[in-house]
Amino acid sequence: MEFFIDTGDIEEIKESYSWGVIDGVTTNPSLVAKTGVDQKTLIKNIAEIVDGPISAEVISTDSEGMLKEAYDLAKIHDNVVIKLPMTIEGMKACHRLSADKIKTNVTLIFSANQALLAAKNGATYVSPFIGRLDDIGQTGNYLIQEIRTVFDNYGMETKILAASIRHTDHVKASALMGSDVATIPFKVLKQLFHHPLTVSGLEQFLADHAKSQK
Ligand code: G3P
């Protein structure tokens, strides 16, 4: 399973990349806006740190505008993946980019049918937003399971990228449901390493070692 970090914060990217578990980065317009840096500069800076897929999202709502942005973004680095919204216009752009062998990540996926449409258009990734489904009283994890079943039924190669991850249990559930990738915020990524029994166990080992040295 691959782990991407879901952030535009360069310090978070540098720090988590040094942990050895990061395979790529996802951004979105909200995350870019938080950085105060323009999107192209940010993506360029990320590409200097991370050797893996970097999702950069278009903001146009019509397919021609999306394509113009996409070709511009794709020029920044070979690792750039164009993030497109799950709309009819987004799907038209996805179809064209797939034909041009440009990698895509279809975002704002909330149903297995939407994931199926993106896969039919050759999307490289689909991003089901599991936390936002939980927010409206549904169980986001089940969507990962449904998409896994659909893709496996037809041998579809589109990768499932679990997004909108809010806590460590979302990561575990995504892994259990067979997600190919999880994109994880820095805070949650850090929490994955932690277990209170690891902390107390290590304290005990170090205390016993110190005693044995006296
Ligand atoms: O990158 C998209 C997604 O991960 C956003 O998550 O927490 O804003 O629903 P969230």
PDB file of C-alpha atoms and ligand atoms in Angstrom:
ATOM      1  CA  MET A   1       0.000   0.000   0.000  1.00  0.00           C
ATOM      2  CA  GLU A   2       1.307   3.456  -0.844  1.00  0.00           C
ATOM      3  CA  PHE A   3       1.139   6.464   1.460  1.00  0.00           C
ATOM      4  CA  PHE A   4       0.848   9.985   0.109  1.00  0.00           C
ATOM      5  CA  ILE A   5       0.917  13.066   2.317  1.00  0.00           C
ATOM      6  CA  ASP A   6      -2.110  15.337   1.900  1.00  0.00           C
ATOM      7  CA  THR A   7      -0.614  18.800   2.347  1.00  0.00           C
ATOM      8  CA  GLY A   8       1.003  21.781   0.670  1.00  0.00           C
ATOM      9  CA  ASP A   9       3.216  22.507   3.674  1.00  0.00           C
ATOM     10  CA  ILE A  10       6.847  22.099   2.612  1.00  0.00           C
ATOM     11  CA  GLU A  11       8.117  21.541   6.159  1.00  0.00           C
ATOM     12  CA  GLU A  12       5.568  18.760   6.713  1.00  0.00           C
ATOM     13  CA  ILE A  13       6.572  17.182   3.396  1.00  0.00           C
ATOM     14  CA  LYS A  14      10.305  17.351   4.193  1.00  0.00           C
ATOM     15  CA  GLU A  15       9.815  15.953   7.692  1.00  0.00           C
ATOM     16  CA  SER A  16       7.500  13.073   6.723  1.00  0.00           C
ATOM     17  CA  TYR A  17       9.592  12.179   3.652  1.00  0.00           C
ATOM     18  CA  SER A  18      12.573  11.682   5.971  1.00  0.00           C
ATOM     19  CA  TRP A  19      10.554   8.972   7.776  1.00  0.00           C
ATOM     20  CA  GLY A  20      10.800   6.791   4.669  1.00  0.00           C
ATOM     21  CA  VAL A  21       7.101   6.021   4.308  1.00  0.00           C
ATOM     22  CA  ILE A  22       5.983   8.686   1.833  1.00  0.00           C
ATOM     23  CA  ASP A  23       5.462   7.659  -1.792  1.00  0.00           C
ATOM     24  CA  GLY A  24       3.812  10.835  -3.087  1.00  0.00           C
ATOM     25  CA  VAL A  25       1.917  14.050  -2.304  1.00  0.00           C
ATOM     26  CA  THR A  26      -1.611  15.299  -2.907  1.00  0.00           C
ATOM     27  CA  THR A  27      -2.660  18.934  -2.891  1.00  0.00           C
ATOM     28  CA  ASN A  28      -5.960  20.673  -3.532  1.00  0.00           C
ATOM     29  CA  PRO A  29      -6.918  24.355  -3.961  1.00  0.00           C
ATOM     30  CA  SER A  30      -7.708  24.703  -0.230  1.00  0.00           C
ATOM     31  CA  LEU A  31      -4.318  23.260   0.775  1.00  0.00           C
ATOM     32  CA  VAL A  32      -2.477  25.458  -1.769  1.00  0.00           C
ATOM     33  CA  ALA A  33      -4.345  28.572  -0.530  1.00  0.00           C
ATOM     34  CA  LYS A  34      -3.118  27.882   3.017  1.00  0.00           C
ATOM     35  CA  THR A  35       0.532  28.058   1.902  1.00  0.00           C
ATOM     36  CA  GLY A  36       0.338  31.571   0.422  1.00  0.00           C
ATOM     37  CA  VAL A  37       2.523  30.333  -2.468  1.00  0.00           C
ATOM     38  CA  ASP A  38       1.283  30.098  -6.077  1.00  0.00           C
ATOM     39  CA  GLN A  39       0.427  26.580  -7.250  1.00  0.00           C
ATOM     40  CA  LYS A  40       3.172  26.196  -9.876  1.00  0.00           C
ATOM     41  CA  THR A  41       5.949  27.311  -7.518  1.00  0.00           C
ATOM     42  CA  LEU A  42       4.603  25.032  -4.816  1.00  0.00           C
ATOM     43  CA  ILE A  43       4.466  21.974  -7.096  1.00  0.00           C
ATOM     44  CA  LYS A  44       7.989  22.731  -8.341  1.00  0.00           C
ATOM     45  CA  ASN A  45       9.234  22.945  -4.743  1.00  0.00           C
ATOM     46  CA  ILE A  46       7.527  19.676  -3.799  1.00  0.00           C
ATOM     47  CA  ALA A  47       9.031  17.911  -6.820  1.00  0.00           C
ATOM     48  CA  GLU A  48      12.500  18.872  -5.558  1.00  0.00           C
ATOM     49  CA  ILE A  49      11.832  16.971  -2.329  1.00  0.00           C
ATOM     50  CA  VAL A  50       9.656  13.995  -3.256  1.00  0.00           C
ATOM     51  CA  ASP A  51      10.400  11.475  -5.975  1.00  0.00           C
ATOM     52  CA  GLY A  52       6.847  10.236  -6.540  1.00  0.00           C
ATOM     53  CA  PRO A  53       3.408  11.274  -7.831  1.00  0.00           C
ATOM     54  CA  ILE A  54       2.337  14.834  -6.942  1.00  0.00           C
ATOM     55  CA  SER A  55      -1.327  15.687  -7.493  1.00  0.00           C
ATOM     56  CA  ALA A  56      -2.039  19.241  -8.655  1.00  0.00           C
ATOM     57  CA  GLU A  57      -5.696  20.220  -9.023  1.00  0.00           C
ATOM     58  CA  VAL A  58      -7.224  22.319 -11.804  1.00  0.00           C
ATOM     59  CA  ILE A  59      -9.664  25.082 -10.893  1.00  0.00           C
ATOM     60  CA  SER A  60     -11.433  25.563 -14.239  1.00  0.00           C
ATOM     61  CA  THR A  61     -14.958  24.198 -14.497  1.00  0.00           C
ATOM     62  CA  ASP A  62     -15.010  23.659 -18.272  1.00  0.00           C
ATOM     63  CA  SER A  63     -13.016  20.889 -19.952  1.00  0.00           C
ATOM     64  CA  GLU A  64     -11.078  23.211 -22.278  1.00  0.00           C
ATOM     65  CA  GLY A  65      -9.963  25.350 -19.348  1.00  0.00           C
ATOM     66  CA  MET A  66      -9.061  22.216 -17.374  1.00  0.00           C
ATOM     67  CA  LEU A  67      -6.991  20.900 -20.279  1.00  0.00           C
ATOM     68  CA  LYS A  68      -5.124  24.193 -20.675  1.00  0.00           C
ATOM     69  CA  GLU A  69      -4.235  24.143 -16.974  1.00  0.00           C
ATOM     70  CA  ALA A  70      -3.405  20.438 -17.111  1.00  0.00           C
ATOM     71  CA  TYR A  71      -0.900  20.740 -19.967  1.00  0.00           C
ATOM     72  CA  ASP A  72       0.749  23.661 -18.169  1.00  0.00           C
ATOM     73  CA  LEU A  73       0.978  21.791 -14.863  1.00  0.00           C
ATOM     74  CA  ALA A  74       2.213  18.593 -16.540  1.00  0.00           C
ATOM     75  CA  LYS A  75       5.180  20.569 -17.935  1.00  0.00           C
ATOM     76  CA  ILE A  76       6.454  21.294 -14.406  1.00  0.00           C
ATOM     77  CA  HIS A  77       7.662  17.738 -13.738  1.00  0.00           C
ATOM     78  CA  ASP A  78       7.108  14.164 -14.965  1.00  0.00           C
ATOM     79  CA  ASN A  79       5.700  13.248 -11.532  1.00  0.00           C
ATOM     80  CA  VAL A  80       2.796  15.697 -11.766  1.00  0.00           C
ATOM     81  CA  VAL A  81      -0.641  14.045 -11.681  1.00  0.00           C
ATOM     82  CA  ILE A  82      -3.562  16.187 -12.817  1.00  0.00           C
ATOM     83  CA  LYS A  83      -6.374  16.277 -10.290  1.00  0.00           C
ATOM     84  CA  LEU A  84      -9.765  16.723 -11.930  1.00  0.00           C
ATOM     85  CA  PRO A  85     -13.214  17.052 -10.357  1.00  0.00           C
ATOM     86  CA  MET A  86     -15.812  14.313 -10.887  1.00  0.00           C
ATOM     87  CA  THR A  87     -18.048  16.268 -13.237  1.00  0.00           C
ATOM     88  CA  ILE A  88     -19.002  15.678 -16.864  1.00  0.00           C
ATOM     89  CA  GLU A  89     -16.497  18.400 -17.866  1.00  0.00           C
ATOM     90  CA  GLY A  90     -13.882  16.780 -15.641  1.00  0.00           C
ATOM     91  CA  MET A  91     -14.526  13.437 -17.309  1.00  0.00           C
ATOM     92  CA  LYS A  92     -14.199  14.941 -20.789  1.00  0.00           C
ATOM     93  CA  ALA A  93     -10.796  16.320 -19.764  1.00  0.00           C
ATOM     94  CA  CYS A  94      -9.845  12.980 -18.173  1.00  0.00           C
ATOM     95  CA  HIS A  95     -10.612  11.134 -21.401  1.00  0.00           C
ATOM     96  CA  ARG A  96      -8.335  13.467 -23.383  1.00  0.00           C
ATOM     97  CA  LEU A  97      -5.508  13.385 -20.841  1.00  0.00           C
ATOM     98  CA  SER A  98      -5.630   9.567 -20.720  1.00  0.00           C
ATOM     99  CA  ALA A  99      -5.265   9.486 -24.519  1.00  0.00           C
ATOM    100  CA  ASP A 100      -2.226  11.774 -24.128  1.00  0.00           C
ATOM    101  CA  LYS A 101      -0.775   9.456 -21.432  1.00  0.00           C
ATOM    102  CA  ILE A 102      -0.971  12.192 -18.789  1.00  0.00           C
ATOM    103  CA  LYS A 103      -1.686  10.833 -15.310  1.00  0.00           C
ATOM    104  CA  THR A 104      -4.914  11.888 -13.609  1.00  0.00           C
ATOM    105  CA  ASN A 105      -6.514  11.761 -10.187  1.00  0.00           C
ATOM    106  CA  VAL A 106     -10.301  12.155 -10.206  1.00  0.00           C
ATOM    107  CA  THR A 107     -11.304  13.844  -6.989  1.00  0.00           C
ATOM    108  CA  LEU A 108     -14.520  14.371  -5.003  1.00  0.00           C
ATOM    109  CA  ILE A 109     -15.640  10.775  -5.500  1.00  0.00           C
ATOM    110  CA  PHE A 110     -18.596   9.870  -3.292  1.00  0.00           C
ATOM    111  CA  SER A 111     -20.052   6.788  -5.029  1.00  0.00           C
ATOM    112  CA  ALA A 112     -18.903   3.569  -6.702  1.00  0.00           C
ATOM    113  CA  ASN A 113     -20.638   4.695  -9.901  1.00  0.00           C
ATOM    114  CA  GLN A 114     -18.542   7.863 -10.012  1.00  0.00           C
ATOM    115  CA  ALA A 115     -15.388   5.766  -9.521  1.00  0.00           C
ATOM    116  CA  LEU A 116     -16.498   3.441 -12.340  1.00  0.00           C
ATOM    117  CA  LEU A 117     -16.983   6.390 -14.711  1.00  0.00           C
ATOM    118  CA  ALA A 118     -13.524   7.747 -13.904  1.00  0.00           C
ATOM    119  CA  ALA A 119     -11.953   4.313 -14.427  1.00  0.00           C
ATOM    120  CA  LYS A 120     -13.736   3.967 -17.785  1.00  0.00           C
ATOM    121  CA  ASN A 121     -12.117   7.270 -18.761  1.00  0.00           C
ATOM    122  CA  GLY A 122      -8.702   5.859 -17.909  1.00  0.00           C
ATOM    123  CA  ALA A 123      -8.088   7.763 -14.668  1.00  0.00           C
ATOM    124  CA  THR A 124      -4.834   6.792 -12.962  1.00  0.00           C
ATOM    125  CA  TYR A 125      -6.362   7.342  -9.509  1.00  0.00           C
ATOM    126  CA  VAL A 126      -9.812   7.895  -8.029  1.00  0.00           C
ATOM    127  CA  SER A 127     -10.066   9.745  -4.734  1.00  0.00           C
ATOM    128  CA  PRO A 128     -13.037   8.675  -2.588  1.00  0.00           C
ATOM    129  CA  PHE A 129     -13.464  11.188   0.273  1.00  0.00           C
ATOM    130  CA  ILE A 130     -14.167   8.956   3.229  1.00  0.00           C
ATOM    131  CA  GLY A 131     -14.118  11.550   6.022  1.00  0.00           C
ATOM    132  CA  ARG A 132     -16.651  13.749   4.258  1.00  0.00           C
ATOM    133  CA  LEU A 133     -19.019  10.763   3.900  1.00  0.00           C
ATOM    134  CA  ASP A 134     -18.673  10.123   7.646  1.00  0.00           C
ATOM    135  CA  ASP A 135     -19.524  13.823   8.154  1.00  0.00           C
ATOM    136  CA  ILE A 136     -22.975  13.260   6.592  1.00  0.00           C
ATOM    137  CA  GLY A 137     -23.681  10.135   8.623  1.00  0.00           C
ATOM    138  CA  GLN A 138     -22.515   7.529   6.099  1.00  0.00           C
ATOM    139  CA  THR A 139     -19.613   5.091   6.488  1.00  0.00           C
ATOM    140  CA  GLY A 140     -16.867   6.246   4.142  1.00  0.00           C
ATOM    141  CA  ASN A 141     -14.898   3.018   4.536  1.00  0.00           C
ATOM    142  CA  TYR A 142     -17.651   1.020   2.814  1.00  0.00           C
ATOM    143  CA  LEU A 143     -17.170   3.109  -0.314  1.00  0.00           C
ATOM    144  CA  ILE A 144     -13.564   1.903  -0.557  1.00  0.00           C
ATOM    145  CA  GLN A 145     -14.818  -1.676  -0.303  1.00  0.00           C
ATOM    146  CA  GLU A 146     -17.451  -1.131  -3.009  1.00  0.00           C
ATOM    147  CA  ILE A 147     -14.983   0.475  -5.416  1.00  0.00           C
ATOM    148  CA  ARG A 148     -12.482  -2.350  -4.778  1.00  0.00           C
ATOM    149  CA  THR A 149     -15.144  -4.909  -5.706  1.00  0.00           C
ATOM    150  CA  VAL A 150     -16.184  -3.041  -8.857  1.00  0.00           C
ATOM    151  CA  PHE A 151     -12.609  -2.542 -10.067  1.00  0.00           C
ATOM    152  CA  ASP A 152     -11.707  -6.176  -9.343  1.00  0.00           C
ATOM    153  CA  ASN A 153     -14.838  -7.439 -11.143  1.00  0.00           C
ATOM    154  CA  TYR A 154     -13.591  -5.876 -14.361  1.00  0.00           C
ATOM    155  CA  GLY A 155      -9.812  -5.942 -13.865  1.00  0.00           C
ATOM    156  CA  MET A 156      -9.714  -2.129 -13.883  1.00  0.00           C
ATOM    157  CA  GLU A 157      -6.239  -0.739 -13.304  1.00  0.00           C
ATOM    158  CA  THR A 158      -7.281   2.618 -11.851  1.00  0.00           C
ATOM    159  CA  LYS A 159      -5.859   2.933  -8.353  1.00  0.00           C
ATOM    160  CA  ILE A 160      -8.023   3.682  -5.339  1.00  0.00           C
ATOM    161  CA  LEU A 161      -6.602   6.631  -3.401  1.00  0.00           C
ATOM    162  CA  ALA A 162      -8.425   6.937  -0.091  1.00  0.00           C
ATOM    163  CA  ALA A 163      -8.735  10.658   0.709  1.00  0.00           C
ATOM    164  CA  SER A 164     -10.284  12.885   3.362  1.00  0.00           C
ATOM    165  CA  ILE A 165      -8.645  10.756   6.017  1.00  0.00           C
ATOM    166  CA  ARG A 166      -9.243  12.197   9.464  1.00  0.00           C
ATOM    167  CA  HIS A 167      -7.836   9.612  11.899  1.00  0.00           C
ATOM    168  CA  THR A 168      -5.679   6.506  12.136  1.00  0.00           C
ATOM    169  CA  ASP A 169      -8.652   4.122  11.953  1.00  0.00           C
ATOM    170  CA  HIS A 170      -9.406   5.476   8.467  1.00  0.00           C
ATOM    171  CA  VAL A 171      -5.904   4.386   7.423  1.00  0.00           C
ATOM    172  CA  LYS A 172      -6.373   0.896   8.877  1.00  0.00           C
ATOM    173  CA  ALA A 173      -9.809   0.521   7.295  1.00  0.00           C
ATOM    174  CA  SER A 174      -8.493   1.681   3.902  1.00  0.00           C
ATOM    175  CA  ALA A 175      -5.758  -0.949   4.098  1.00  0.00           C
ATOM    176  CA  LEU A 176      -8.241  -3.661   5.114  1.00  0.00           C
ATOM    177  CA  MET A 177     -10.623  -2.692   2.295  1.00  0.00           C
ATOM    178  CA  GLY A 178      -7.811  -2.982  -0.255  1.00  0.00           C
ATOM    179  CA  SER A 179      -7.187   0.661  -1.106  1.00  0.00           C
ATOM    180  CA  ASP A 180      -4.059   1.033  -3.245  1.00  0.00           C
ATOM    181  CA  VAL A 181      -3.095   4.353  -1.684  1.00  0.00           C
ATOM    182  CA  ALA A 182      -4.078   6.486   1.295  1.00  0.00           C
ATOM    183  CA  THR A 183      -3.390  10.198   1.298  1.00  0.00           C
ATOM    184  CA  ILE A 184      -2.886  11.216   4.881  1.00  0.00           C
ATOM    185  CA  PRO A 185      -2.579  14.573   6.686  1.00  0.00           C
ATOM    186  CA  PHE A 186       0.712  15.122   8.578  1.00  0.00           C
ATOM    187  CA  LYS A 187      -0.908  14.924  12.025  1.00  0.00           C
ATOM    188  CA  VAL A 188      -2.527  11.537  11.316  1.00  0.00           C
ATOM    189  CA  LEU A 189       0.637  10.215   9.676  1.00  0.00           C
ATOM    190  CA  LYS A 190       2.600  10.996  12.826  1.00  0.00           C
ATOM    191  CA  GLN A 191      -0.044   9.348  15.015  1.00  0.00           C
ATOM    192  CA  LEU A 192       0.337   6.093  13.035  1.00  0.00           C
ATOM    193  CA  PHE A 193       3.739   5.531  14.649  1.00  0.00           C
ATOM    194  CA  HIS A 194       2.392   5.894  18.162  1.00  0.00           C
ATOM    195  CA  HIS A 195       1.164   3.238  20.575  1.00  0.00           C
ATOM    196  CA  PRO A 196       1.135   3.748  24.371  1.00  0.00           C
ATOM    197  CA  LEU A 197       2.504   0.234  24.910  1.00  0.00           C
ATOM    198  CA  THR A 198       5.456   1.031  22.642  1.00  0.00           C
ATOM    199  CA  VAL A 199       6.157   4.118  24.769  1.00  0.00           C
ATOM    200  CA  SER A 200       5.883   2.313  28.123  1.00  0.00           C
ATOM    201  CA  GLY A 201       7.730  -0.745  26.805  1.00  0.00           C
ATOM    202  CA  LEU A 202      10.660   1.358  25.639  1.00  0.00           C
ATOM    203  CA  GLU A 203      10.754   3.287  28.926  1.00  0.00           C
ATOM    204  CA  GLN A 204      10.968  -0.020  30.776  1.00  0.00           C
ATOM    205  CA  PHE A 205      13.747  -1.373  28.522  1.00  0.00           C
ATOM    206  CA  LEU A 206      15.790   1.803  28.966  1.00  0.00           C
ATOM    207  CA  ALA A 207      15.238   1.852  32.735  1.00  0.00           C
ATOM    208  CA  ASP A 208      16.314  -1.811  33.041  1.00  0.00           C
ATOM    209  CA  HIS A 209      19.379  -1.150  30.908  1.00  0.00           C
ATOM    210  CA  ALA A 210      20.323   1.879  33.062  1.00  0.00           C
ATOM    211  CA  LYS A 211      19.960  -0.214  36.254  1.00  0.00           C
ATOM    212  CA  SER A 212      22.191  -2.954  34.835  1.00  0.00           C
ATOM    213  CA  GLN A 213      24.954  -0.375  34.187  1.00  0.00           C
ATOM    214  CA  LYS A 214      25.194   0.662  37.884  1.00  0.00           C
TER     215      LYS A 214
HETATM  216  O1  G3P B   1      -7.134  16.183  -0.678  1.00  0.00           O
HETATM  217  C1  G3P B   1      -8.496  16.008  -0.542  1.00  0.00           C
HETATM  218  C2  G3P B   1      -8.990  15.506   0.790  1.00  0.00           C
HETATM  219  O2  G3P B   1      -8.069  14.674   1.394  1.00  0.00           O
HETATM  220  C3  G3P B   1      -9.576  16.570   1.686  1.00  0.00           C
HETATM  221  O3  G3P B   1      -9.843  16.130   2.989  1.00  0.00           O
HETATM  222  O4  G3P B   1     -10.366  16.606   5.368  1.00  0.00           O
HETATM  223  O5  G3P B   1     -10.798  18.361   3.617  1.00  0.00           O
HETATM  224  O6  G3P B   1     -12.219  16.323   3.742  1.00  0.00           O
HETATM  225  P1  G3P B   1     -10.860  16.898   3.968  1.00  0.00           P
END
